[in-house]
mmCIF file with all atom_site columns, C-alpha atoms in Angstrom:
data_model
loop_
_atom_site.group_PDB
_atom_site.id
_atom_site.type_symbol
_atom_site.label_atom_id
_atom_site.label_alt_id
_atom_site.label_comp_id
_atom_site.label_asym_id
_atom_site.label_entity_id
_atom_site.label_seq_id
_atom_site.pdbx_PDB_ins_code
_atom_site.Cartn_x
_atom_site.Cartn_y
_atom_site.Cartn_z
_atom_site.occupancy
_atom_site.B_iso_or_equiv
_atom_site.pdbx_formal_charge
_atom_site.auth_seq_id
_atom_site.auth_comp_id
_atom_site.auth_asym_id
_atom_site.auth_atom_id
_atom_site.pdbx_PDB_model_num
ATOM 1   C CA . MET V 1 1   ? 61.248  -95.050  89.951  1.00 0.00 ? 17  MET V CA 1
ATOM 2   C CA . PRO V 1 2   ? 63.007  -98.490  88.791  1.00 0.00 ? 18  PRO V CA 1
ATOM 3   C CA . THR V 1 3   ? 66.581  -97.720  87.311  1.00 0.00 ? 19  THR V CA 1
ATOM 4   C CA . THR V 1 4   ? 66.682  -98.328  83.784  1.00 0.00 ? 20  THR V CA 1
ATOM 5   C CA . ALA V 1 5   ? 69.570  -102.176 84.681  1.00 0.00 ? 21  ALA V CA 1
ATOM 6   C CA . ALA V 1 6   ? 66.459  -102.649 87.130  1.00 0.00 ? 22  ALA V CA 1
ATOM 7   C CA . ARG V 1 7   ? 64.411  -102.541 84.475  1.00 0.00 ? 23  ARG V CA 1
ATOM 8   C CA . ILE V 1 8   ? 65.802  -104.882 81.906  1.00 0.00 ? 24  ILE V CA 1
ATOM 9   C CA . LEU V 1 9   ? 67.693  -106.910 83.873  1.00 0.00 ? 25  LEU V CA 1
ATOM 10  C CA . PRO V 1 10  ? 65.262  -109.477 85.761  1.00 0.00 ? 26  PRO V CA 1
ATOM 11  C CA . GLY V 1 11  ? 66.057  -109.255 89.456  1.00 0.00 ? 27  GLY V CA 1
ATOM 12  C CA . GLY V 1 12  ? 67.365  -112.869 90.195  1.00 0.00 ? 28  GLY V CA 1
ATOM 13  C CA . PHE V 1 13  ? 69.950  -111.854 87.505  1.00 0.00 ? 29  PHE V CA 1
ATOM 14  C CA . LEU V 1 14  ? 70.681  -108.897 90.064  1.00 0.00 ? 30  LEU V CA 1
ATOM 15  C CA . ARG V 1 15  ? 70.775  -110.983 92.934  1.00 0.00 ? 31  ARG V CA 1
ATOM 16  C CA . ARG V 1 16  ? 72.886  -113.053 91.500  1.00 0.00 ? 32  ARG V CA 1
ATOM 17  C CA . ALA V 1 17  ? 75.671  -110.806 90.076  1.00 0.00 ? 33  ALA V CA 1
ATOM 18  C CA . ALA V 1 18  ? 75.368  -108.971 93.381  1.00 0.00 ? 34  ALA V CA 1
ATOM 19  C CA . PRO V 1 19  ? 78.233  -111.202 95.386  1.00 0.00 ? 35  PRO V CA 1
ATOM 20  C CA . ALA V 1 20  ? 80.609  -110.780 92.409  1.00 0.00 ? 36  ALA V CA 1
ATOM 21  C CA . ILE V 1 21  ? 79.949  -106.765 91.992  1.00 0.00 ? 37  ILE V CA 1
ATOM 22  C CA . ARG V 1 22  ? 80.811  -106.395 95.491  1.00 0.00 ? 38  ARG V CA 1
ATOM 23  C CA . SER V 1 23  ? 84.261  -108.485 95.269  1.00 0.00 ? 39  SER V CA 1
ATOM 24  C CA . ALA V 1 24  ? 85.574  -106.267 92.660  1.00 0.00 ? 40  ALA V CA 1
ATOM 25  C CA . ALA V 1 25  ? 84.813  -103.433 94.402  1.00 0.00 ? 41  ALA V CA 1
ATOM 26  C CA . VAL V 1 26  ? 88.763  -101.223 94.408  1.00 0.00 ? 42  VAL V CA 1
ATOM 27  C CA . PRO V 1 27  ? 89.638  -100.346 98.006  1.00 0.00 ? 43  PRO V CA 1
ATOM 28  C CA . TRP V 1 28  ? 89.534  -96.738  99.199  1.00 0.00 ? 44  TRP V CA 1
ATOM 29  C CA . ALA V 1 29  ? 91.037  -96.943  102.733 1.00 0.00 ? 45  ALA V CA 1
ATOM 30  C CA . ALA V 1 30  ? 93.660  -98.868  102.456 1.00 0.00 ? 46  ALA V CA 1
ATOM 31  C CA . PRO V 1 31  ? 95.557  -97.109  100.041 1.00 0.00 ? 47  PRO V CA 1
ATOM 32  C CA . LEU V 1 32  ? 94.774  -93.736  102.095 1.00 0.00 ? 48  LEU V CA 1
ATOM 33  C CA . TYR V 1 33  ? 96.389  -95.064  105.221 1.00 0.00 ? 49  TYR V CA 1
ATOM 34  C CA . VAL V 1 34  ? 99.731  -96.364  103.807 1.00 0.00 ? 50  VAL V CA 1
ATOM 35  C CA . GLY V 1 35  ? 99.875  -93.509  101.560 1.00 0.00 ? 51  GLY V CA 1
ATOM 36  C CA . ALA V 1 36  ? 99.261  -91.303  105.119 1.00 0.00 ? 52  ALA V CA 1
ATOM 37  C CA . VAL V 1 37  ? 101.552 -92.952  107.210 1.00 0.00 ? 53  VAL V CA 1
ATOM 38  C CA . GLN V 1 38  ? 103.917 -92.716  103.913 1.00 0.00 ? 54  GLN V CA 1
ATOM 39  C CA . LEU V 1 39  ? 103.760 -88.549  103.876 1.00 0.00 ? 55  LEU V CA 1
ATOM 40  C CA . GLY V 1 40  ? 103.694 -88.588  107.922 1.00 0.00 ? 56  GLY V CA 1
ATOM 41  C CA . ALA V 1 41  ? 106.940 -91.023  107.835 1.00 0.00 ? 57  ALA V CA 1
ATOM 42  C CA . TYR V 1 42  ? 108.916 -88.292  105.377 1.00 0.00 ? 58  TYR V CA 1
ATOM 43  C CA . ALA V 1 43  ? 107.846 -85.200  107.068 1.00 0.00 ? 59  ALA V CA 1
ATOM 44  C CA . THR V 1 44  ? 108.728 -86.591  110.288 1.00 0.00 ? 60  THR V CA 1
ATOM 45  C CA . ALA V 1 45  ? 111.893 -87.381  108.964 1.00 0.00 ? 61  ALA V CA 1
ATOM 46  C CA . ARG V 1 46  ? 112.429 -83.949  108.242 1.00 0.00 ? 62  ARG V CA 1
ATOM 47  C CA . LEU V 1 47  ? 112.620 -82.962  112.058 1.00 0.00 ? 63  LEU V CA 1
ATOM 48  C CA . PRO V 1 48  ? 115.789 -82.619  113.830 1.00 0.00 ? 64  PRO V CA 1
ATOM 49  C CA . GLY V 1 49  ? 116.668 -85.740  115.591 1.00 0.00 ? 65  GLY V CA 1
ATOM 50  C CA . ARG V 1 50  ? 115.673 -85.266  119.349 1.00 0.00 ? 66  ARG V CA 1
ATOM 51  C CA . ARG V 1 51  ? 112.678 -83.650  118.224 1.00 0.00 ? 67  ARG V CA 1
ATOM 52  C CA . ARG V 1 52  ? 111.908 -86.213  116.689 1.00 0.00 ? 68  ARG V CA 1
ATOM 53  C CA . THR V 1 53  ? 112.696 -89.091  118.738 1.00 0.00 ? 69  THR V CA 1
ATOM 54  C CA . GLU V 1 54  ? 110.397 -87.228  121.496 1.00 0.00 ? 70  GLU V CA 1
ATOM 55  C CA . LEU V 1 55  ? 107.432 -86.854  118.498 1.00 0.00 ? 71  LEU V CA 1
ATOM 56  C CA . LEU V 1 56  ? 107.564 -90.761  118.193 1.00 0.00 ? 72  LEU V CA 1
ATOM 57  C CA . ARG V 1 57  ? 107.816 -92.130  121.624 1.00 0.00 ? 73  ARG V CA 1
ATOM 58  C CA . ALA V 1 58  ? 104.643 -89.395  122.740 1.00 0.00 ? 74  ALA V CA 1
ATOM 59  C CA . HIS V 1 59  ? 102.874 -91.866  119.763 1.00 0.00 ? 75  HIS V CA 1
ATOM 60  C CA . SER V 1 60  ? 104.573 -95.398  120.993 1.00 0.00 ? 76  SER V CA 1
ATOM 61  C CA . THR V 1 61  ? 102.330 -97.973  122.757 1.00 0.00 ? 77  THR V CA 1
ATOM 62  C CA . ASN V 1 62  ? 105.498 -98.414  125.588 1.00 0.00 ? 78  ASN V CA 1
ATOM 63  C CA . VAL V 1 63  ? 105.066 -99.452  128.792 1.00 0.00 ? 79  VAL V CA 1
ATOM 64  C CA . ALA V 1 64  ? 105.822 -95.437  130.028 1.00 0.00 ? 80  ALA V CA 1
ATOM 65  C CA . ASN V 1 65  ? 103.126 -94.072  128.021 1.00 0.00 ? 81  ASN V CA 1
ATOM 66  C CA . LEU V 1 66  ? 100.154 -96.597  129.073 1.00 0.00 ? 82  LEU V CA 1
ATOM 67  C CA . ARG V 1 67  ? 101.238 -97.248  132.686 1.00 0.00 ? 83  ARG V CA 1
ATOM 68  C CA . ALA V 1 68  ? 100.648 -93.050  132.792 1.00 0.00 ? 84  ALA V CA 1
ATOM 69  C CA . GLY V 1 69  ? 97.603  -93.819  131.232 1.00 0.00 ? 85  GLY V CA 1
ATOM 70  C CA . ARG V 1 70  ? 98.031  -92.488  128.011 1.00 0.00 ? 86  ARG V CA 1
ATOM 71  C CA . TRP V 1 71  ? 95.405  -94.601  126.498 1.00 0.00 ? 87  TRP V CA 1
ATOM 72  C CA . ARG V 1 72  ? 95.163  -92.410  123.215 1.00 0.00 ? 88  ARG V CA 1
ATOM 73  C CA . THR V 1 73  ? 99.196  -94.046  121.923 1.00 0.00 ? 89  THR V CA 1
ATOM 74  C CA . LEU V 1 74  ? 96.528  -97.433  121.084 1.00 0.00 ? 90  LEU V CA 1
ATOM 75  C CA . VAL V 1 75  ? 95.319  -95.234  118.202 1.00 0.00 ? 91  VAL V CA 1
ATOM 76  C CA . THR V 1 76  ? 97.962  -92.634  117.117 1.00 0.00 ? 92  THR V CA 1
ATOM 77  C CA . SER V 1 77  ? 100.742 -95.177  117.459 1.00 0.00 ? 93  SER V CA 1
ATOM 78  C CA . ALA V 1 78  ? 99.179  -97.251  114.141 1.00 0.00 ? 94  ALA V CA 1
ATOM 79  C CA . ALA V 1 79  ? 99.933  -93.437  112.269 1.00 0.00 ? 95  ALA V CA 1
ATOM 80  C CA . PHE V 1 80  ? 103.277 -93.477  112.455 1.00 0.00 ? 96  PHE V CA 1
ATOM 81  C CA . VAL V 1 81  ? 106.445 -95.327  111.828 1.00 0.00 ? 97  VAL V CA 1
ATOM 82  C CA . GLU V 1 82  ? 110.102 -94.663  112.394 1.00 0.00 ? 98  GLU V CA 1
ATOM 83  C CA . HIS V 1 83  ? 111.745 -94.371  109.032 1.00 0.00 ? 99  HIS V CA 1
ATOM 84  C CA . PRO V 1 84  ? 109.073 -94.083  105.339 1.00 0.00 ? 100 PRO V CA 1
ATOM 85  C CA . LEU V 1 85  ? 108.485 -97.519  104.505 1.00 0.00 ? 101 LEU V CA 1
ATOM 86  C CA . PRO V 1 86  ? 110.501 -99.532  101.992 1.00 0.00 ? 102 PRO V CA 1
ATOM 87  C CA . VAL V 1 87  ? 108.697 -100.092 98.907  1.00 0.00 ? 103 VAL V CA 1
ATOM 88  C CA . PRO V 1 88  ? 108.669 -103.789 99.373  1.00 0.00 ? 104 PRO V CA 1
ATOM 89  C CA . TYR V 1 89  ? 107.458 -103.965 103.155 1.00 0.00 ? 105 TYR V CA 1
ATOM 90  C CA . GLY V 1 90  ? 104.800 -100.693 102.160 1.00 0.00 ? 106 GLY V CA 1
ATOM 91  C CA . ALA V 1 91  ? 103.910 -102.810 98.854  1.00 0.00 ? 107 ALA V CA 1
ATOM 92  C CA . ALA V 1 92  ? 102.334 -105.915 100.971 1.00 0.00 ? 108 ALA V CA 1
ATOM 93  C CA . LEU V 1 93  ? 101.366 -104.378 103.697 1.00 0.00 ? 109 LEU V CA 1
ATOM 94  C CA . LEU V 1 94  ? 98.575  -101.851 101.056 1.00 0.00 ? 110 LEU V CA 1
ATOM 95  C CA . ALA V 1 95  ? 98.007  -105.314 99.144  1.00 0.00 ? 111 ALA V CA 1
ATOM 96  C CA . ALA V 1 96  ? 97.028  -107.122 102.450 1.00 0.00 ? 112 ALA V CA 1
ATOM 97  C CA . LEU V 1 97  ? 95.182  -104.308 103.734 1.00 0.00 ? 113 LEU V CA 1
ATOM 98  C CA . GLY V 1 98  ? 93.195  -103.945 99.712  1.00 0.00 ? 114 GLY V CA 1
ATOM 99  C CA . THR V 1 99  ? 93.105  -107.590 99.506  1.00 0.00 ? 115 THR V CA 1
ATOM 100 C CA . ALA V 1 100 ? 91.037  -107.726 103.056 1.00 0.00 ? 116 ALA V CA 1
ATOM 101 C CA . GLU V 1 101 ? 89.024  -104.691 102.226 1.00 0.00 ? 117 GLU V CA 1
ATOM 102 C CA . VAL V 1 102 ? 87.403  -105.583 99.290  1.00 0.00 ? 118 VAL V CA 1
ATOM 103 C CA . ARG V 1 103 ? 87.119  -109.247 101.006 1.00 0.00 ? 119 ARG V CA 1
ATOM 104 C CA . TRP V 1 104 ? 85.597  -108.174 103.508 1.00 0.00 ? 120 TRP V CA 1
ATOM 105 C CA . GLY V 1 105 ? 84.046  -104.580 103.707 1.00 0.00 ? 121 GLY V CA 1
ATOM 106 C CA . THR V 1 106 ? 86.123  -101.397 105.020 1.00 0.00 ? 122 THR V CA 1
ATOM 107 C CA . GLY V 1 107 ? 84.367  -101.871 108.426 1.00 0.00 ? 123 GLY V CA 1
ATOM 108 C CA . ARG V 1 108 ? 85.213  -105.567 108.603 1.00 0.00 ? 124 ARG V CA 1
ATOM 109 C CA . ALA V 1 109 ? 89.112  -105.300 107.940 1.00 0.00 ? 125 ALA V CA 1
ATOM 110 C CA . ALA V 1 110 ? 89.396  -101.912 109.676 1.00 0.00 ? 126 ALA V CA 1
ATOM 111 C CA . GLY V 1 111 ? 88.282  -103.570 112.460 1.00 0.00 ? 127 GLY V CA 1
ATOM 112 C CA . VAL V 1 112 ? 90.342  -106.777 111.814 1.00 0.00 ? 128 VAL V CA 1
ATOM 113 C CA . PHE V 1 113 ? 93.423  -104.275 111.729 1.00 0.00 ? 129 PHE V CA 1
ATOM 114 C CA . ALA V 1 114 ? 92.421  -102.007 114.663 1.00 0.00 ? 130 ALA V CA 1
ATOM 115 C CA . ALA V 1 115 ? 91.526  -105.673 117.260 1.00 0.00 ? 131 ALA V CA 1
ATOM 116 C CA . GLY V 1 116 ? 94.748  -107.014 116.183 1.00 0.00 ? 132 GLY V CA 1
ATOM 117 C CA . HIS V 1 117 ? 96.852  -103.365 116.935 1.00 0.00 ? 133 HIS V CA 1
ATOM 118 C CA . VAL V 1 118 ? 94.713  -102.941 119.999 1.00 0.00 ? 134 VAL V CA 1
ATOM 119 C CA . GLY V 1 119 ? 95.188  -106.710 121.510 1.00 0.00 ? 135 GLY V CA 1
ATOM 120 C CA . ALA V 1 120 ? 98.499  -107.486 120.959 1.00 0.00 ? 136 ALA V CA 1
ATOM 121 C CA . SER V 1 121 ? 100.241 -103.822 121.966 1.00 0.00 ? 137 SER V CA 1
ATOM 122 C CA . LEU V 1 122 ? 98.153  -104.656 125.285 1.00 0.00 ? 138 LEU V CA 1
ATOM 123 C CA . LEU V 1 123 ? 99.675  -108.218 125.112 1.00 0.00 ? 139 LEU V CA 1
ATOM 124 C CA . VAL V 1 124 ? 102.804 -106.972 125.253 1.00 0.00 ? 140 VAL V CA 1
ATOM 125 C CA . TYR V 1 125 ? 102.568 -104.601 127.535 1.00 0.00 ? 141 TYR V CA 1
ATOM 126 C CA . ALA V 1 126 ? 100.928 -107.030 129.889 1.00 0.00 ? 142 ALA V CA 1
ATOM 127 C CA . GLY V 1 127 ? 104.200 -109.037 129.799 1.00 0.00 ? 143 GLY V CA 1
ATOM 128 C CA . LEU V 1 128 ? 106.834 -106.329 130.074 1.00 0.00 ? 144 LEU V CA 1
ATOM 129 C CA . ARG V 1 129 ? 104.801 -105.170 132.898 1.00 0.00 ? 145 ARG V CA 1
ATOM 130 C CA . ALA V 1 130 ? 104.662 -108.999 134.319 1.00 0.00 ? 146 ALA V CA 1
ATOM 131 C CA . ARG V 1 131 ? 108.512 -108.712 133.748 1.00 0.00 ? 147 ARG V CA 1
ATOM 132 C CA . GLY V 1 132 ? 108.847 -105.882 135.441 1.00 0.00 ? 148 GLY V CA 1
ATOM 133 C CA . HIS V 1 133 ? 110.116 -103.165 132.781 1.00 0.00 ? 149 HIS V CA 1
ATOM 134 C CA . GLY V 1 134 ? 108.743 -99.532  133.868 1.00 0.00 ? 150 GLY V CA 1
ATOM 135 C CA . ARG V 1 135 ? 108.417 -100.083 137.882 1.00 0.00 ? 151 ARG V CA 1
ATOM 136 C CA . SER V 1 136 ? 109.901 -97.472  140.072 1.00 0.00 ? 152 SER V CA 1
ATOM 137 C CA . ALA V 1 137 ? 113.627 -98.476  140.878 1.00 0.00 ? 153 ALA V CA 1
ATOM 138 C CA . HIS V 1 138 ? 115.517 -96.067  142.985 1.00 0.00 ? 154 HIS V CA 1
ATOM 139 C CA . GLY V 1 139 ? 119.518 -96.281  143.161 1.00 0.00 ? 155 GLY V CA 1
ATOM 140 C CA . PRO V 1 140 ? 121.788 -95.781  145.949 1.00 0.00 ? 156 PRO V CA 1
ATOM 141 C CA . SER V 1 141 ? 121.757 -91.885  145.161 1.00 0.00 ? 157 SER V CA 1
ATOM 142 C CA . GLY V 1 142 ? 117.638 -92.096  145.284 1.00 0.00 ? 158 GLY V CA 1
ATOM 143 C CA . ASP V 1 143 ? 117.735 -91.110  141.298 1.00 0.00 ? 159 ASP V CA 1
ATOM 144 C CA . THR V 1 144 ? 115.468 -93.620  138.871 1.00 0.00 ? 160 THR V CA 1
ATOM 145 C CA . PRO V 1 145 ? 117.454 -94.936  136.144 1.00 0.00 ? 161 PRO V CA 1
ATOM 146 C CA . PRO V 1 146 ? 116.115 -94.805  133.263 1.00 0.00 ? 162 PRO V CA 1
ATOM 147 C CA . ASP V 1 147 ? 114.206 -97.768  131.387 1.00 0.00 ? 163 ASP V CA 1
ATOM 148 C CA . ALA V 1 148 ? 115.625 -98.205  128.134 1.00 0.00 ? 164 ALA V CA 1
ATOM 149 C CA . THR V 1 149 ? 112.491 -100.775 126.994 1.00 0.00 ? 165 THR V CA 1
ATOM 150 C CA . ALA V 1 150 ? 109.897 -99.144  128.906 1.00 0.00 ? 166 ALA V CA 1
ATOM 151 C CA . GLN V 1 151 ? 110.012 -95.763  127.040 1.00 0.00 ? 167 GLN V CA 1
ATOM 152 C CA . ALA V 1 152 ? 111.203 -97.375  123.993 1.00 0.00 ? 168 ALA V CA 1
ATOM 153 C CA . VAL V 1 153 ? 109.777 -96.009  120.426 1.00 0.00 ? 169 VAL V CA 1
ATOM 154 C CA . ASP V 1 154 ? 107.110 -98.677  119.751 1.00 0.00 ? 170 ASP V CA 1
ATOM 155 C CA . VAL V 1 155 ? 104.682 -97.745  116.768 1.00 0.00 ? 171 VAL V CA 1
ATOM 156 C CA . GLY V 1 156 ? 103.917 -98.790  112.941 1.00 0.00 ? 172 GLY V CA 1
ATOM 157 C CA . ALA V 1 157 ? 101.683 -100.903 111.287 1.00 0.00 ? 173 ALA V CA 1
ATOM 158 C CA . SER V 1 158 ? 103.152 -104.623 111.468 1.00 0.00 ? 174 SER V CA 1
ATOM 159 C CA . TYR V 1 159 ? 100.661 -105.234 114.625 1.00 0.00 ? 175 TYR V CA 1
ATOM 160 C CA . GLY V 1 160 ? 97.416  -104.609 112.176 1.00 0.00 ? 176 GLY V CA 1
ATOM 161 C CA . PHE V 1 161 ? 99.571  -105.672 109.379 1.00 0.00 ? 177 PHE V CA 1
ATOM 162 C CA . ASN V 1 162 ? 100.137 -109.507 110.965 1.00 0.00 ? 178 ASN V CA 1
ATOM 163 C CA . ALA V 1 163 ? 96.652  -109.577 112.367 1.00 0.00 ? 179 ALA V CA 1
ATOM 164 C CA . THR V 1 164 ? 94.983  -109.144 108.982 1.00 0.00 ? 180 THR V CA 1
ATOM 165 C CA . VAL V 1 165 ? 97.622  -111.089 106.972 1.00 0.00 ? 181 VAL V CA 1
ATOM 166 C CA . GLY V 1 166 ? 95.802  -113.857 109.789 1.00 0.00 ? 182 GLY V CA 1
ATOM 167 C CA . ALA V 1 167 ? 93.119  -113.260 109.432 1.00 0.00 ? 183 ALA V CA 1
ATOM 168 C CA . LEU V 1 168 ? 93.183  -113.357 105.243 1.00 0.00 ? 184 LEU V CA 1
ATOM 169 C CA . ALA V 1 169 ? 95.644  -116.832 106.160 1.00 0.00 ? 185 ALA V CA 1
ATOM 170 C CA . ALA V 1 170 ? 92.592  -118.404 108.270 1.00 0.00 ? 186 ALA V CA 1
ATOM 171 C CA . THR V 1 171 ? 89.497  -117.228 105.793 1.00 0.00 ? 187 THR V CA 1
ATOM 172 C CA . VAL V 1 172 ? 91.156  -118.549 102.742 1.00 0.00 ? 188 VAL V CA 1
ATOM 173 C CA . PRO V 1 173 ? 88.208  -121.459 101.239 1.00 0.00 ? 189 PRO V CA 1
ATOM 174 C CA . HIS V 1 174 ? 90.410  -124.526 100.741 1.00 0.00 ? 190 HIS V CA 1
ATOM 175 C CA . ARG V 1 175 ? 90.684  -126.277 104.168 1.00 0.00 ? 191 ARG V CA 1
ATOM 176 C CA . GLY V 1 176 ? 94.039  -127.272 102.754 1.00 0.00 ? 192 GLY V CA 1
ATOM 177 C CA . VAL V 1 177 ? 95.498  -124.417 101.545 1.00 0.00 ? 193 VAL V CA 1
ATOM 178 C CA . ARG V 1 178 ? 94.219  -122.756 104.391 1.00 0.00 ? 194 ARG V CA 1
ATOM 179 C CA . ALA V 1 179 ? 96.073  -124.819 106.992 1.00 0.00 ? 195 ALA V CA 1
ATOM 180 C CA . ALA V 1 180 ? 99.721  -124.761 105.283 1.00 0.00 ? 196 ALA V CA 1
ATOM 181 C CA . ALA V 1 181 ? 98.958  -121.065 104.778 1.00 0.00 ? 197 ALA V CA 1
ATOM 182 C CA . THR V 1 182 ? 98.327  -120.373 108.707 1.00 0.00 ? 198 THR V CA 1
ATOM 183 C CA . ALA V 1 183 ? 100.964 -123.277 109.767 1.00 0.00 ? 199 ALA V CA 1
ATOM 184 C CA . GLY V 1 184 ? 103.450 -121.520 107.121 1.00 0.00 ? 200 GLY V CA 1
ATOM 185 C CA . LEU V 1 185 ? 102.638 -118.163 109.060 1.00 0.00 ? 201 LEU V CA 1
ATOM 186 C CA . LEU V 1 186 ? 102.813 -119.072 112.257 1.00 0.00 ? 202 LEU V CA 1
ATOM 187 C CA . THR V 1 187 ? 106.481 -121.312 112.189 1.00 0.00 ? 203 THR V CA 1
ATOM 188 C CA . LEU V 1 188 ? 107.951 -117.843 110.686 1.00 0.00 ? 204 LEU V CA 1
ATOM 189 C CA . ALA V 1 189 ? 106.591 -115.563 113.338 1.00 0.00 ? 205 ALA V CA 1
ATOM 190 C CA . THR V 1 190 ? 107.343 -118.281 116.673 1.00 0.00 ? 206 THR V CA 1
ATOM 191 C CA . ALA V 1 191 ? 111.535 -117.835 114.942 1.00 0.00 ? 207 ALA V CA 1
ATOM 192 C CA . PRO V 1 192 ? 112.864 -114.794 115.611 1.00 0.00 ? 208 PRO V CA 1
ATOM 193 C CA . VAL V 1 193 ? 110.503 -115.560 118.938 1.00 0.00 ? 209 VAL V CA 1
ATOM 194 C CA . LEU V 1 194 ? 112.744 -118.893 119.872 1.00 0.00 ? 210 LEU V CA 1
ATOM 195 C CA . ARG V 1 195 ? 115.963 -116.781 118.906 1.00 0.00 ? 211 ARG V CA 1
ATOM 196 C CA . ARG V 1 196 ? 118.575 -115.257 121.856 1.00 0.00 ? 212 ARG V CA 1
ATOM 197 C CA . GLY V 1 197 ? 118.394 -111.847 120.499 1.00 0.00 ? 213 GLY V CA 1
ATOM 198 C CA . ARG V 1 198 ? 114.746 -111.824 120.358 1.00 0.00 ? 214 ARG V CA 1
ATOM 199 C CA . THR V 1 199 ? 113.170 -108.361 120.869 1.00 0.00 ? 215 THR V CA 1
ATOM 200 C CA . PHE V 1 200 ? 109.051 -107.354 122.210 1.00 0.00 ? 216 PHE V CA 1
ATOM 201 C CA . THR V 1 201 ? 108.372 -106.709 119.164 1.00 0.00 ? 217 THR V CA 1
ATOM 202 C CA . ASP V 1 202 ? 108.940 -110.108 118.275 1.00 0.00 ? 218 ASP V CA 1
ATOM 203 C CA . ALA V 1 203 ? 106.678 -111.560 120.179 1.00 0.00 ? 219 ALA V CA 1
ATOM 204 C CA . GLY V 1 204 ? 103.710 -108.270 119.314 1.00 0.00 ? 220 GLY V CA 1
ATOM 205 C CA . HIS V 1 205 ? 103.843 -109.581 115.651 1.00 0.00 ? 221 HIS V CA 1
ATOM 206 C CA . LEU V 1 206 ? 103.089 -113.082 116.751 1.00 0.00 ? 222 LEU V CA 1
ATOM 207 C CA . ALA V 1 207 ? 100.359 -112.706 119.162 1.00 0.00 ? 223 ALA V CA 1
ATOM 208 C CA . ALA V 1 208 ? 99.176  -110.195 116.558 1.00 0.00 ? 224 ALA V CA 1
ATOM 209 C CA . LEU V 1 209 ? 98.848  -112.912 113.929 1.00 0.00 ? 225 LEU V CA 1
ATOM 210 C CA . VAL V 1 210 ? 97.945  -115.277 116.602 1.00 0.00 ? 226 VAL V CA 1
ATOM 211 C CA . LEU V 1 211 ? 94.497  -113.165 117.172 1.00 0.00 ? 227 LEU V CA 1
ATOM 212 C CA . GLY V 1 212 ? 94.373  -112.188 113.137 1.00 0.00 ? 228 GLY V CA 1
ATOM 213 C CA . VAL V 1 213 ? 94.129  -116.560 113.061 1.00 0.00 ? 229 VAL V CA 1
ATOM 214 C CA . ALA V 1 214 ? 91.868  -116.441 116.018 1.00 0.00 ? 230 ALA V CA 1
ATOM 215 C CA . MET V 1 215 ? 89.431  -114.188 113.403 1.00 0.00 ? 231 MET V CA 1
ATOM 216 C CA . GLY V 1 216 ? 89.700  -115.562 110.593 1.00 0.00 ? 232 GLY V CA 1
ATOM 217 C CA . ALA V 1 217 ? 88.483  -118.270 112.043 1.00 0.00 ? 233 ALA V CA 1
ATOM 218 C CA . GLY V 1 218 ? 85.793  -117.228 113.239 1.00 0.00 ? 234 GLY V CA 1
ATOM 219 C CA . MET V 1 219 ? 84.525  -115.064 110.354 1.00 0.00 ? 235 MET V CA 1
ATOM 220 C CA . ARG V 1 220 ? 84.579  -118.569 108.705 1.00 0.00 ? 236 ARG V CA 1
ATOM 221 C CA . GLY V 1 221 ? 82.633  -120.544 111.282 1.00 0.00 ? 237 GLY V CA 1
ATOM 222 C CA . GLY V 1 222 ? 80.319  -117.088 111.596 1.00 0.00 ? 238 GLY V CA 1
ATOM 223 C CA . THR V 1 223 ? 79.826  -117.610 107.967 1.00 0.00 ? 239 THR V CA 1
ATOM 224 C CA . GLY V 1 224 ? 79.641  -121.471 107.991 1.00 0.00 ? 240 GLY V CA 1
ATOM 225 C CA . ARG V 1 225 ? 76.613  -121.356 110.422 1.00 0.00 ? 241 ARG V CA 1
ATOM 226 C CA . GLY V 1 226 ? 74.834  -118.922 108.290 1.00 0.00 ? 242 GLY V CA 1
ATOM 227 C CA . ALA V 1 227 ? 75.039  -120.992 105.147 1.00 0.00 ? 243 ALA V CA 1
ATOM 228 C CA . ALA V 1 228 ? 73.532  -124.193 107.247 1.00 0.00 ? 244 ALA V CA 1
ATOM 229 C CA . GLY V 1 229 ? 71.181  -122.232 108.176 1.00 0.00 ? 245 GLY V CA 1
ATOM 230 C CA . ALA V 1 230 ? 70.224  -120.930 104.786 1.00 0.00 ? 246 ALA V CA 1
ATOM 231 C CA . ASN V 1 231 ? 70.634  -124.504 103.082 1.00 0.00 ? 247 ASN V CA 1
ATOM 232 C CA . PRO V 1 232 ? 69.366  -126.898 105.981 1.00 0.00 ? 248 PRO V CA 1
ATOM 233 C CA . THR V 1 233 ? 69.993  -130.777 104.719 1.00 0.00 ? 249 THR V CA 1
#
């Protein structure tokens, strides 16, 4: 039986109002994720120093774990952070993920975050392996000296965050604003990679941002093709 709204309001009005209703939806996955990460960070911070380091290292997407086939860390690493999130960073993360969830829906927003996190982690892993990190290197006494980079703690939401921000910038409707936002973000992410004291996470942030921009361009292109098909000229 039709609802009261369906009986009172004309069907055309409901169809026109549907996009506005969807865009006003309240995100739920973003605050749930950020809250869980923050609570987990406070719980982890209460552990003894050595136990805490072991836990974080076990869930890191470092060379040692991925080389040993611990691929689950590609997922679990996004659930841990080394320290509780500072308020400005936590607010920025929540704003970016929440905006993406409202604009694209929970599934697509989660997909962009996951693809950026996993994709950047694998690219960093490939780059470190290409540079020789994680190879067996026996010393004169036959022992294997530890490779600090290969066993580094590499957890957090920053790769997924960068991918989401990149995709948001690449899907801004206005062409000029979109170009300026994308160029600005890429410039900011490239600068740390060019400095002398760069780390592999700097490269990971840039890789994640580029992946996000590519995914955003794909979403924008798909929308454009769909619109063109619906309104032929």
